[in-house]
Short mmCIF file of C-alpha atoms and ligand atoms in Angstrom, two decimals:
data_model
loop_
_atom_site.label_atom_id
_atom_site.label_comp_id
_atom_site.label_asym_id
_atom_site.label_seq_id
_atom_site.Cartn_x
_atom_site.Cartn_y
_atom_site.Cartn_z
CA MET S 4 52.61 94.42 102.78
CA GLU S 5 54.24 91.04 102.37
CA LYS S 6 58.01 91.01 102.82
CA ILE S 7 60.23 90.58 99.78
CA LYS S 8 61.69 87.09 99.57
CA MET S 9 65.31 86.28 98.85
CA ILE S 10 66.84 83.12 97.40
CA THR S 11 70.62 83.19 97.91
CA PRO S 12 72.02 84.61 101.15
CA LEU S 13 73.84 87.89 101.19
CA VAL S 14 77.19 87.80 102.98
CA GLU S 15 76.86 90.34 105.78
CA MET S 16 80.08 91.67 107.35
CA ASP S 17 79.41 93.68 110.47
CA GLY S 18 82.00 96.18 111.69
CA ASP S 19 83.06 98.69 114.31
CA GLU S 20 82.23 101.85 116.24
CA MET S 21 79.73 104.38 114.85
CA THR S 22 79.22 102.48 111.63
CA ARG S 23 78.28 99.39 113.65
CA ILE S 24 75.57 101.47 115.38
CA ILE S 25 74.38 102.76 112.00
CA TRP S 26 74.45 99.22 110.58
CA LYS S 27 71.88 98.03 113.10
CA LEU S 28 69.69 101.12 112.67
CA ILE S 29 69.64 100.68 108.89
CA LYS S 30 68.65 97.04 109.21
CA ASP S 31 66.00 97.64 111.86
CA ILE S 32 64.39 100.71 110.28
CA LEU S 33 64.83 100.23 106.53
CA ILE S 34 65.58 96.62 105.64
CA LEU S 35 64.02 94.09 108.01
CA PRO S 36 60.46 95.55 107.91
CA TYR S 37 60.41 95.12 104.12
CA VAL S 38 62.75 92.29 103.19
CA ASP S 39 62.75 88.74 104.45
CA LEU S 40 66.51 89.11 104.74
CA LYS S 41 68.55 86.02 104.06
CA SER S 42 72.09 86.72 105.14
CA GLU S 43 75.12 84.80 106.27
CA TYR S 44 76.39 86.95 109.12
CA TYR S 45 80.09 87.49 109.89
CA ASP S 46 81.06 89.71 112.77
CA LEU S 47 84.17 91.60 111.64
CA GLY S 48 84.00 93.83 114.74
CA LEU S 49 87.51 94.03 116.16
CA GLU S 50 86.65 92.11 119.33
CA TYR S 51 85.46 89.07 117.41
CA ARG S 52 88.32 89.25 114.91
CA ASN S 53 90.66 89.12 117.90
CA GLU S 54 88.73 86.26 119.51
CA THR S 55 88.93 84.18 116.30
CA ASP S 56 92.56 85.14 115.50
CA ASP S 57 91.12 86.96 112.47
CA LYS S 58 89.74 83.70 111.07
CA VAL S 59 86.31 85.35 110.74
CA THR S 60 87.70 87.79 108.17
CA PHE S 61 89.04 84.96 106.02
CA ASP S 62 85.78 83.02 106.38
CA SER S 63 83.76 86.05 105.30
CA ALA S 64 85.92 86.44 102.17
CA TYR S 65 85.54 82.74 101.29
CA ALA S 66 81.77 83.06 101.78
CA THR S 67 81.81 86.02 99.36
CA LYS S 68 83.62 83.86 96.81
CA LYS S 69 80.96 81.17 97.33
CA TYR S 70 77.79 83.31 97.19
CA GLY S 71 78.99 86.21 95.03
CA VAL S 72 77.66 89.26 96.91
CA ALA S 73 78.64 90.83 100.24
CA VAL S 74 77.86 94.00 102.15
CA LYS S 75 80.50 95.25 104.56
CA CYS S 76 80.45 97.70 107.44
CA ALA S 77 83.53 99.86 108.07
CA THR S 78 86.07 98.18 110.33
CA ILE S 79 89.00 99.30 112.45
CA THR S 80 92.44 98.64 111.01
CA PRO S 81 94.41 98.19 114.21
CA ASN S 82 97.42 100.36 115.01
CA ALA S 83 99.42 100.53 118.26
CA ASP S 84 96.69 102.57 120.00
CA ARG S 85 94.00 100.07 119.04
CA VAL S 86 96.11 97.14 120.27
CA LYS S 87 96.04 98.78 123.71
CA GLU S 88 92.43 99.97 123.52
CA TYR S 89 91.10 96.51 122.61
CA ASN S 90 93.81 94.48 124.35
CA LEU S 91 94.57 92.66 121.09
CA LYS S 92 96.63 89.49 120.80
CA GLU S 93 98.20 90.87 117.63
CA MET S 94 98.04 93.93 115.40
CA TRP S 95 95.62 92.23 112.98
CA LYS S 96 95.86 93.22 109.34
CA SER S 97 93.37 95.44 107.56
CA PRO S 98 90.23 93.36 106.84
CA ASN S 99 89.86 95.18 103.52
CA GLY S 100 93.39 94.17 102.58
CA THR S 101 92.72 90.53 103.49
CA ILE S 102 89.43 90.41 101.60
CA ARG S 103 90.91 92.15 98.56
CA ALA S 104 93.82 89.70 98.44
CA ILE S 105 91.46 86.69 98.54
CA LEU S 106 89.02 88.08 95.97
CA ASP S 107 91.83 89.54 93.78
CA GLY S 108 89.55 92.49 93.19
CA THR S 109 89.55 96.12 92.17
CA VAL S 110 87.87 98.85 94.19
CA PHE S 111 85.45 101.21 92.43
CA ARG S 112 84.51 104.40 94.25
CA ALA S 113 81.60 106.55 93.16
CA PRO S 114 80.01 109.66 94.71
CA ILE S 115 76.28 109.98 95.43
CA ILE S 116 75.07 113.24 93.95
CA VAL S 117 72.26 115.31 95.50
CA LYS S 118 70.76 118.70 94.73
CA GLY S 119 72.01 121.42 97.04
CA ILE S 120 75.53 120.10 97.26
CA THR S 121 77.49 121.46 94.31
CA PRO S 122 80.79 119.83 93.44
CA TYR S 123 83.80 122.15 93.51
CA ILE S 124 83.89 121.51 89.78
CA PRO S 125 80.32 122.55 88.98
CA THR S 126 80.23 120.85 85.56
CA TRP S 127 80.49 117.44 87.28
CA THR S 128 76.78 116.74 87.25
CA LYS S 129 77.21 112.98 86.96
CA PRO S 130 79.38 110.73 89.13
CA ILE S 131 82.98 109.96 88.23
CA THR S 132 83.85 106.45 89.37
CA ILE S 133 87.51 105.82 90.13
CA ALA S 134 88.96 102.33 89.75
CA ARG S 135 92.36 102.01 91.39
CA HIS S 136 94.75 99.18 90.60
CA ALA S 137 95.72 97.89 94.02
CA TYR S 138 98.95 96.00 93.38
CA GLY S 139 102.61 96.94 93.01
CA ASP S 140 104.39 99.99 91.60
CA VAL S 141 105.66 102.43 94.21
CA TYR S 142 103.68 100.63 96.96
CA LYS S 143 105.95 97.60 96.70
CA ASN S 144 109.17 99.37 95.80
CA THR S 145 112.81 98.99 96.74
CA GLU S 146 114.70 102.23 97.04
CA MET S 147 118.13 103.49 98.03
CA GLN S 148 120.04 106.63 98.68
CA VAL S 149 123.36 106.24 96.88
CA PRO S 150 126.64 108.08 97.45
CA GLU S 151 128.52 110.08 94.83
CA GLY S 152 130.68 107.88 92.61
CA SER S 153 128.16 105.00 92.55
CA LYS S 154 127.13 103.23 89.37
CA CYS S 155 123.57 101.88 89.58
CA GLU S 156 122.27 99.11 87.35
CA LEU S 157 119.08 97.18 86.83
CA VAL S 158 119.96 93.46 86.91
CA CYS S 159 117.54 90.69 85.97
CA THR S 160 118.59 87.06 86.47
CA ASP S 161 116.36 84.63 84.59
CA LYS S 162 115.60 81.06 85.69
CA ASP S 163 118.67 79.71 83.86
CA GLY S 164 120.95 82.17 85.60
CA ASN S 165 121.44 84.51 82.62
CA GLU S 166 121.85 88.14 83.60
CA ILE S 167 120.54 91.17 81.77
CA ARG S 168 122.03 94.47 82.93
CA GLN S 169 121.11 98.05 82.20
CA THR S 170 122.65 101.15 83.66
CA ILE S 171 120.22 103.32 85.57
CA HIS S 172 122.68 106.13 86.27
CA GLU S 173 126.33 106.81 87.03
CA PHE S 174 126.40 109.18 89.98
CA ASP S 175 129.67 110.88 88.94
CA SER S 176 129.16 114.34 90.30
CA SER S 177 126.54 113.97 93.01
CA ALA S 178 124.99 111.53 95.44
CA GLY S 179 121.39 110.61 94.63
CA ILE S 180 118.46 108.25 94.87
CA ILE S 181 117.19 105.21 92.99
CA GLN S 182 114.01 103.16 93.07
CA GLY S 183 112.99 99.73 91.78
CA LEU S 184 109.35 99.10 90.87
CA HIS S 185 107.53 96.06 89.58
CA ASN S 186 104.15 94.81 88.53
CA ILE S 187 102.93 91.46 87.24
CA ASP S 188 100.99 90.71 84.07
CA GLN S 189 98.49 88.58 85.95
CA SER S 190 97.51 91.42 88.27
CA ILE S 191 97.21 93.91 85.43
CA GLN S 192 95.03 91.41 83.52
CA SER S 193 92.74 90.98 86.53
CA PHE S 194 92.52 94.74 86.89
CA ALA S 195 91.59 95.13 83.22
CA ARG S 196 88.88 92.45 83.43
CA CYS S 197 87.42 93.95 86.62
CA CYS S 198 87.26 97.35 84.92
CA PHE S 199 85.64 96.09 81.71
CA ASN S 200 83.13 93.96 83.64
CA TYR S 201 82.18 96.87 85.85
CA ALA S 202 81.77 99.17 82.85
CA LEU S 203 79.38 96.64 81.26
CA ASP S 204 77.60 96.20 84.56
CA THR S 205 76.97 99.90 85.09
CA LYS S 206 76.71 100.79 81.37
CA GLN S 207 79.32 103.49 81.58
CA ASP S 208 82.30 104.32 79.38
CA ILE S 209 85.70 103.50 80.78
CA TRP S 210 88.83 105.62 80.50
CA PHE S 211 92.34 104.39 81.19
CA ALA S 212 95.52 106.41 81.12
CA THR S 213 99.24 105.93 81.76
CA LYS S 214 102.44 107.72 80.74
CA ASP S 215 103.35 105.23 78.01
CA THR S 216 105.13 107.81 75.84
CA ILE S 217 107.78 108.22 78.55
CA SER S 218 107.62 104.77 80.14
CA LYS S 219 107.87 102.75 76.95
CA LYS S 220 108.15 99.33 78.62
CA TYR S 221 106.51 99.65 82.03
CA ASP S 222 103.48 101.83 81.41
CA HIS S 223 103.26 100.58 77.85
CA ARG S 224 102.73 97.06 79.19
CA PHE S 225 99.62 98.29 81.03
CA LYS S 226 98.31 99.86 77.83
CA ASP S 227 99.01 96.71 75.77
CA ILE S 228 97.38 94.35 78.29
CA PHE S 229 94.25 96.51 78.44
CA ASN S 230 94.09 96.65 74.63
CA GLU S 231 94.66 92.92 74.15
CA ILE S 232 92.00 91.92 76.68
CA PHE S 233 89.56 94.49 75.37
CA ASP S 234 89.90 93.37 71.75
CA ALA S 235 89.78 89.66 72.56
CA GLU S 236 87.05 89.56 75.20
CA TYR S 237 85.05 92.76 75.45
CA LYS S 238 84.89 94.68 72.18
CA GLU S 239 81.69 93.06 70.96
CA LYS S 240 80.00 93.29 74.35
CA PHE S 241 80.86 96.98 74.57
CA ASP S 242 79.48 97.61 71.07
CA ALA S 243 76.28 95.82 72.00
CA ALA S 244 75.96 97.84 75.21
CA GLY S 245 76.73 101.10 73.41
CA ILE S 246 79.65 101.97 75.66
CA GLU S 247 83.26 102.81 74.93
CA TYR S 248 86.78 102.00 76.09
CA PHE S 249 89.00 105.04 75.76
CA TYR S 250 92.78 105.13 76.29
CA THR S 251 94.81 108.31 76.55
CA LEU S 252 97.87 109.77 78.27
CA ILE S 253 97.48 110.51 81.98
CA ASP S 254 97.97 114.26 81.60
CA ASP S 255 95.45 114.40 78.78
CA ALA S 256 93.06 112.38 80.96
CA VAL S 257 93.36 114.86 83.82
CA ALA S 258 92.57 117.75 81.48
CA ARG S 259 89.57 115.92 80.02
CA VAL S 260 88.25 114.89 83.44
CA VAL S 261 88.24 118.48 84.67
CA ARG S 262 86.32 119.62 81.57
CA SER S 263 83.88 116.70 81.64
CA GLU S 264 80.38 116.35 83.05
CA GLY S 265 81.20 112.98 84.68
CA GLY S 266 79.30 109.77 84.05
CA TYR S 267 82.21 107.40 83.31
CA ILE S 268 84.71 105.15 85.05
CA TRP S 269 88.29 106.32 85.30
CA ALA S 270 90.71 103.41 85.67
CA CYS S 271 93.97 104.44 87.31
CA LYS S 272 97.33 102.87 88.02
CA ASN S 273 97.98 102.46 91.74
CA TYR S 274 99.59 105.83 92.45
CA ASP S 275 97.33 107.79 90.12
CA GLY S 276 94.33 106.17 91.80
CA ASP S 277 95.60 107.02 95.27
CA VAL S 278 95.97 110.69 94.39
CA MET S 279 93.02 111.12 92.04
CA SER S 280 90.51 109.33 94.28
CA ASP S 281 91.17 111.88 97.04
CA MET S 282 90.93 114.73 94.57
CA VAL S 283 87.65 113.43 93.12
CA ALA S 284 86.14 112.62 96.54
CA THR S 285 86.92 116.08 97.87
CA ALA S 286 85.62 117.77 94.75
CA TYR S 287 82.24 116.02 95.09
CA GLY S 288 81.86 117.35 98.63
CA SER S 289 81.84 114.66 101.29
CA LEU S 290 83.50 111.35 102.06
CA ALA S 291 80.25 110.34 103.72
CA MET S 292 78.58 110.35 100.27
CA MET S 293 81.14 108.08 98.61
CA THR S 294 80.32 104.46 97.88
CA SER S 295 82.82 101.73 97.28
CA VAL S 296 82.56 98.29 95.71
CA LEU S 297 85.21 95.62 95.40
CA VAL S 298 84.73 93.66 92.17
CA SER S 299 86.69 90.49 91.44
CA PRO S 300 87.62 89.42 87.89
CA ASP S 301 85.33 86.37 88.21
CA GLY S 302 82.38 88.59 89.13
CA THR S 303 81.94 88.71 92.91
CA TYR S 304 80.91 91.99 94.53
CA GLU S 305 81.55 93.43 97.98
CA TYR S 306 79.79 96.71 98.73
CA GLU S 307 80.76 99.19 101.43
CA ALA S 308 81.04 102.86 102.34
CA ALA S 309 84.33 104.56 101.47
CA HIS S 310 84.65 106.19 104.90
CA GLY S 311 85.89 104.63 108.14
CA THR S 312 84.21 103.88 111.46
CA VAL S 313 83.71 107.58 112.37
CA GLN S 314 85.45 107.11 115.71
CA ARG S 315 84.97 110.65 117.05
CA HIS S 316 81.17 110.36 116.70
CA TYR S 317 81.23 106.95 118.37
CA TYR S 318 82.96 108.30 121.47
CA LYS S 319 80.27 111.00 121.67
CA HIS S 320 77.64 108.29 121.31
CA LEU S 321 79.25 106.29 124.13
CA LYS S 322 79.09 109.35 126.39
CA GLY S 323 75.35 109.50 125.71
CA GLU S 324 75.63 112.61 123.54
CA GLU S 325 73.55 113.04 120.40
CA THR S 326 75.25 112.26 117.08
CA SER S 327 74.47 113.39 113.57
CA THR S 328 76.39 110.84 111.54
CA ASN S 329 75.73 110.42 107.85
CA SER S 330 74.50 106.90 107.04
CA VAL S 331 74.05 107.42 103.28
CA ALA S 332 77.16 105.60 102.02
CA THR S 333 76.48 102.63 104.32
CA LEU S 334 72.85 102.61 103.23
CA PHE S 335 73.92 102.59 99.57
CA ALA S 336 76.22 99.67 100.32
CA TRP S 337 73.08 97.77 101.39
CA THR S 338 71.06 98.84 98.37
CA GLY S 339 73.94 98.02 96.03
CA ALA S 340 74.26 94.54 97.48
CA LEU S 341 70.51 93.86 97.55
CA ARG S 342 70.12 95.05 93.94
CA LYS S 343 73.03 92.88 92.77
CA ARG S 344 71.59 89.88 94.65
CA GLY S 345 68.25 90.61 93.01
CA GLU S 346 69.84 90.79 89.55
CA LEU S 347 71.73 87.52 89.99
CA ASP S 348 68.69 85.68 91.37
CA GLY S 349 66.13 87.25 89.02
CA LEU S 350 64.24 88.97 91.85
CA SER S 351 62.89 92.12 90.23
CA ASP S 352 61.00 93.15 93.39
CA LEU S 353 64.25 93.13 95.37
CA CYS S 354 65.91 95.32 92.70
CA ALA S 355 62.93 97.67 92.71
CA PHE S 356 63.08 97.91 96.52
CA ALA S 357 66.77 98.88 96.35
CA ASP S 358 65.99 101.54 93.74
CA LYS S 359 63.17 102.99 95.86
CA LEU S 360 65.26 103.03 99.03
CA GLU S 361 67.97 105.00 97.21
CA LYS S 362 65.37 107.35 95.78
CA ALA S 363 63.85 107.91 99.23
CA THR S 364 67.29 108.67 100.65
CA ILE S 365 68.13 111.25 98.00
CA GLN S 366 64.66 112.76 98.26
CA THR S 367 65.10 113.17 102.02
CA ILE S 368 68.27 115.21 101.57
CA GLU S 369 66.78 117.18 98.67
CA ASP S 370 63.77 117.94 100.89
CA GLY S 371 66.28 119.59 103.22
CA VAL S 372 66.51 116.91 105.92
CA MET S 373 70.16 115.99 106.48
CA THR S 374 72.93 115.17 108.93
CA GLY S 375 75.42 117.76 110.19
CA ASP S 376 78.15 117.11 107.63
CA LEU S 377 75.80 117.84 104.72
CA TYR S 378 74.07 120.68 106.57
CA LEU S 379 77.38 122.55 106.45
CA LEU S 380 77.69 122.03 102.69
CA SER S 381 74.14 122.24 101.39
CA LYS S 382 73.01 125.37 99.60
CA LEU S 383 69.30 124.55 100.07
CA GLU S 384 67.36 127.34 101.76
CA ASN S 385 65.07 125.29 103.94
CA LYS S 386 67.49 122.84 105.43
CA LYS S 387 67.25 121.11 108.77
CA LYS S 388 69.91 119.23 110.71
CA VAL S 389 68.73 115.95 112.21
CA ASN S 390 70.40 113.31 114.34
CA THR S 391 71.61 109.92 113.15
CA GLU S 392 68.37 108.06 113.82
CA GLU S 393 66.00 110.88 112.81
CA PHE S 394 67.57 110.87 109.36
CA LEU S 395 66.83 107.18 108.84
CA LEU S 396 63.27 107.64 110.12
CA ALA S 397 62.79 110.49 107.63
CA VAL S 398 64.03 108.21 104.85
CA ASN S 399 61.57 105.57 106.01
CA ASP S 400 58.64 108.03 105.73
CA ARG S 401 59.52 108.66 102.11
CA LEU S 402 60.20 105.01 101.40
CA LYS S 403 56.72 104.05 102.65
CA ALA S 404 55.22 106.57 100.25
CA LEU S 405 57.15 105.05 97.35
CA LEU S 406 56.31 101.38 98.06
P1 NAP W 140 86.67 108.15 109.15
O1 NAP W 140 86.03 107.17 110.03
O2 NAP W 140 86.31 108.11 107.72
O3 NAP W 140 86.35 109.59 109.74
C1 NAP W 140 87.11 110.75 109.49
C2 NAP W 140 86.25 111.98 109.70
O4 NAP W 140 85.45 112.20 108.54
C3 NAP W 140 85.26 111.85 110.84
O5 NAP W 140 85.83 112.16 112.09
C4 NAP W 140 84.16 112.80 110.41
O6 NAP W 140 84.52 114.15 110.63
C5 NAP W 140 84.15 112.58 108.90
N1 NAP W 140 83.23 111.49 108.52
C6 NAP W 140 83.56 110.31 107.95
N2 NAP W 140 82.46 109.58 107.71
C7 NAP W 140 81.41 110.31 108.16
C8 NAP W 140 80.02 110.07 108.21
N3 NAP W 140 79.49 108.93 107.77
N4 NAP W 140 79.22 111.03 108.74
C9 NAP W 140 79.74 112.17 109.19
N5 NAP W 140 81.07 112.46 109.18
C10 NAP W 140 81.89 111.53 108.66
O7 NAP W 140 88.27 108.00 109.22
P2 NAP W 140 89.28 107.88 110.45
O8 NAP W 140 88.76 108.66 111.61
O9 NAP W 140 90.57 108.19 109.87
O10 NAP W 140 89.29 106.36 110.83
C11 NAP W 140 88.51 105.78 111.89
C12 NAP W 140 88.67 104.28 111.83
O11 NAP W 140 88.14 103.79 110.62
C13 NAP W 140 90.12 103.81 111.89
O12 NAP W 140 90.25 102.81 112.88
C14 NAP W 140 90.39 103.24 110.52
O13 NAP W 140 91.22 102.11 110.59
C15 NAP W 140 89.03 102.86 110.04
N6 NAP W 140 88.83 102.90 108.57
C16 NAP W 140 88.15 101.88 108.01
C17 NAP W 140 87.85 101.88 106.66
C18 NAP W 140 87.09 100.73 106.09
O14 NAP W 140 86.71 99.83 106.79
N7 NAP W 140 86.83 100.72 104.81
C19 NAP W 140 88.24 102.97 105.87
C20 NAP W 140 88.92 104.03 106.47
C21 NAP W 140 89.19 104.00 107.83
P3 NAP W 140 84.16 114.96 111.96
O15 NAP W 140 84.74 114.17 113.09
O16 NAP W 140 84.84 116.27 111.73
O17 NAP W 140 82.68 115.07 112.05
MG1 MG W 141 95.00 108.71 98.81
#
């Protein structure tokens, strides 16, 4: 078979620990034999980030802006232990944070569903994709504990020095707490555009919810911005695609989500997204089956797995012990990126290859061949636990049959 040709390079961001091992196995077993891979390689492994004073992370984000599609391996976000372990010059920032800030994007997380692994909410037969706004609110707050007798006010000084004051509370009979939150229109607008673009891209309805009945200025601003952008820029495109934008109150949304069968995108404010993404991920069964894509408002895409570098498995691997690490989310990051590259460059054979590789992966698990994490969850009768590499080889057997 002749290898599939590419036109534009894919931005490839390598990473750390067990996922770095998996990265190479995926490429060697499932990509390079079939695709004449054109990639611009950036090594975001912690050692090289340290060597380049983290410049490589910035370069990889600029390359993503230039070419439009990236695939990223999980990376270590250094903490004090890692500074010692890797003898770092500095406690470098989270690569995901750096890349997200440069691309101004929104993260969409979606579960991969397979037979044998039933979600805790059994009616969820289709994926629920969570889009979390990643700026402001309680994550950039100012807060105080205030003593009894305090009067607390919200004060805004405009550029001409005029002050607007509003009383928050007079703490006459008890000490208490206060908190100042903010968000900016520009960030909310970007979030809205990312969400609407992604809905069009994946042909799914999109739901958005806030508490605008209680928060008549703050949350209401989110609702208004979404509505304005939708009406002005997306309504016709949504009609043509046969999909819907649906706004409701956050508590109503939660009730509807639980009763639903899935198959839509749920856009969440920052805090709601933090909480609900963990709820949804757990309900679908395994973090190792959760994909993640960062989409910017101008239409660049960075695909990755939602999980981290699986450190505990890596230390076993280093000791020469056998591992059974799930590579599915990382594999789907590759297929997502290759398919998107194929779509943008008009390469239908590359898109078809990505589809078949995903199909082969799901078929492998549904045939009962799986890694340890899924083995514990799967209700299939004839299931077999395999090691990290055996799983990818089993996928390859099925892929060959599909090609
Ligand atoms: P993690 O790597 O996601 O792993 C947590 C645990 O979840 C693992 O110990 C493992 O459980 C299970 N698990 C996760 N992915 C799995 C997979 N593919 N196959 C099988 N089991 C899997 O999170 P962490 O241990 O908190 O973080 C490790 C490092 O990853 C940290 O340095 C952190 O900074 C980084 N991180 C990076 C990203 C990213 O780049 N996007 C995201 C999160 C964390 P068992 O050990 O019980 O088998
Ligand atoms: Mg959370």
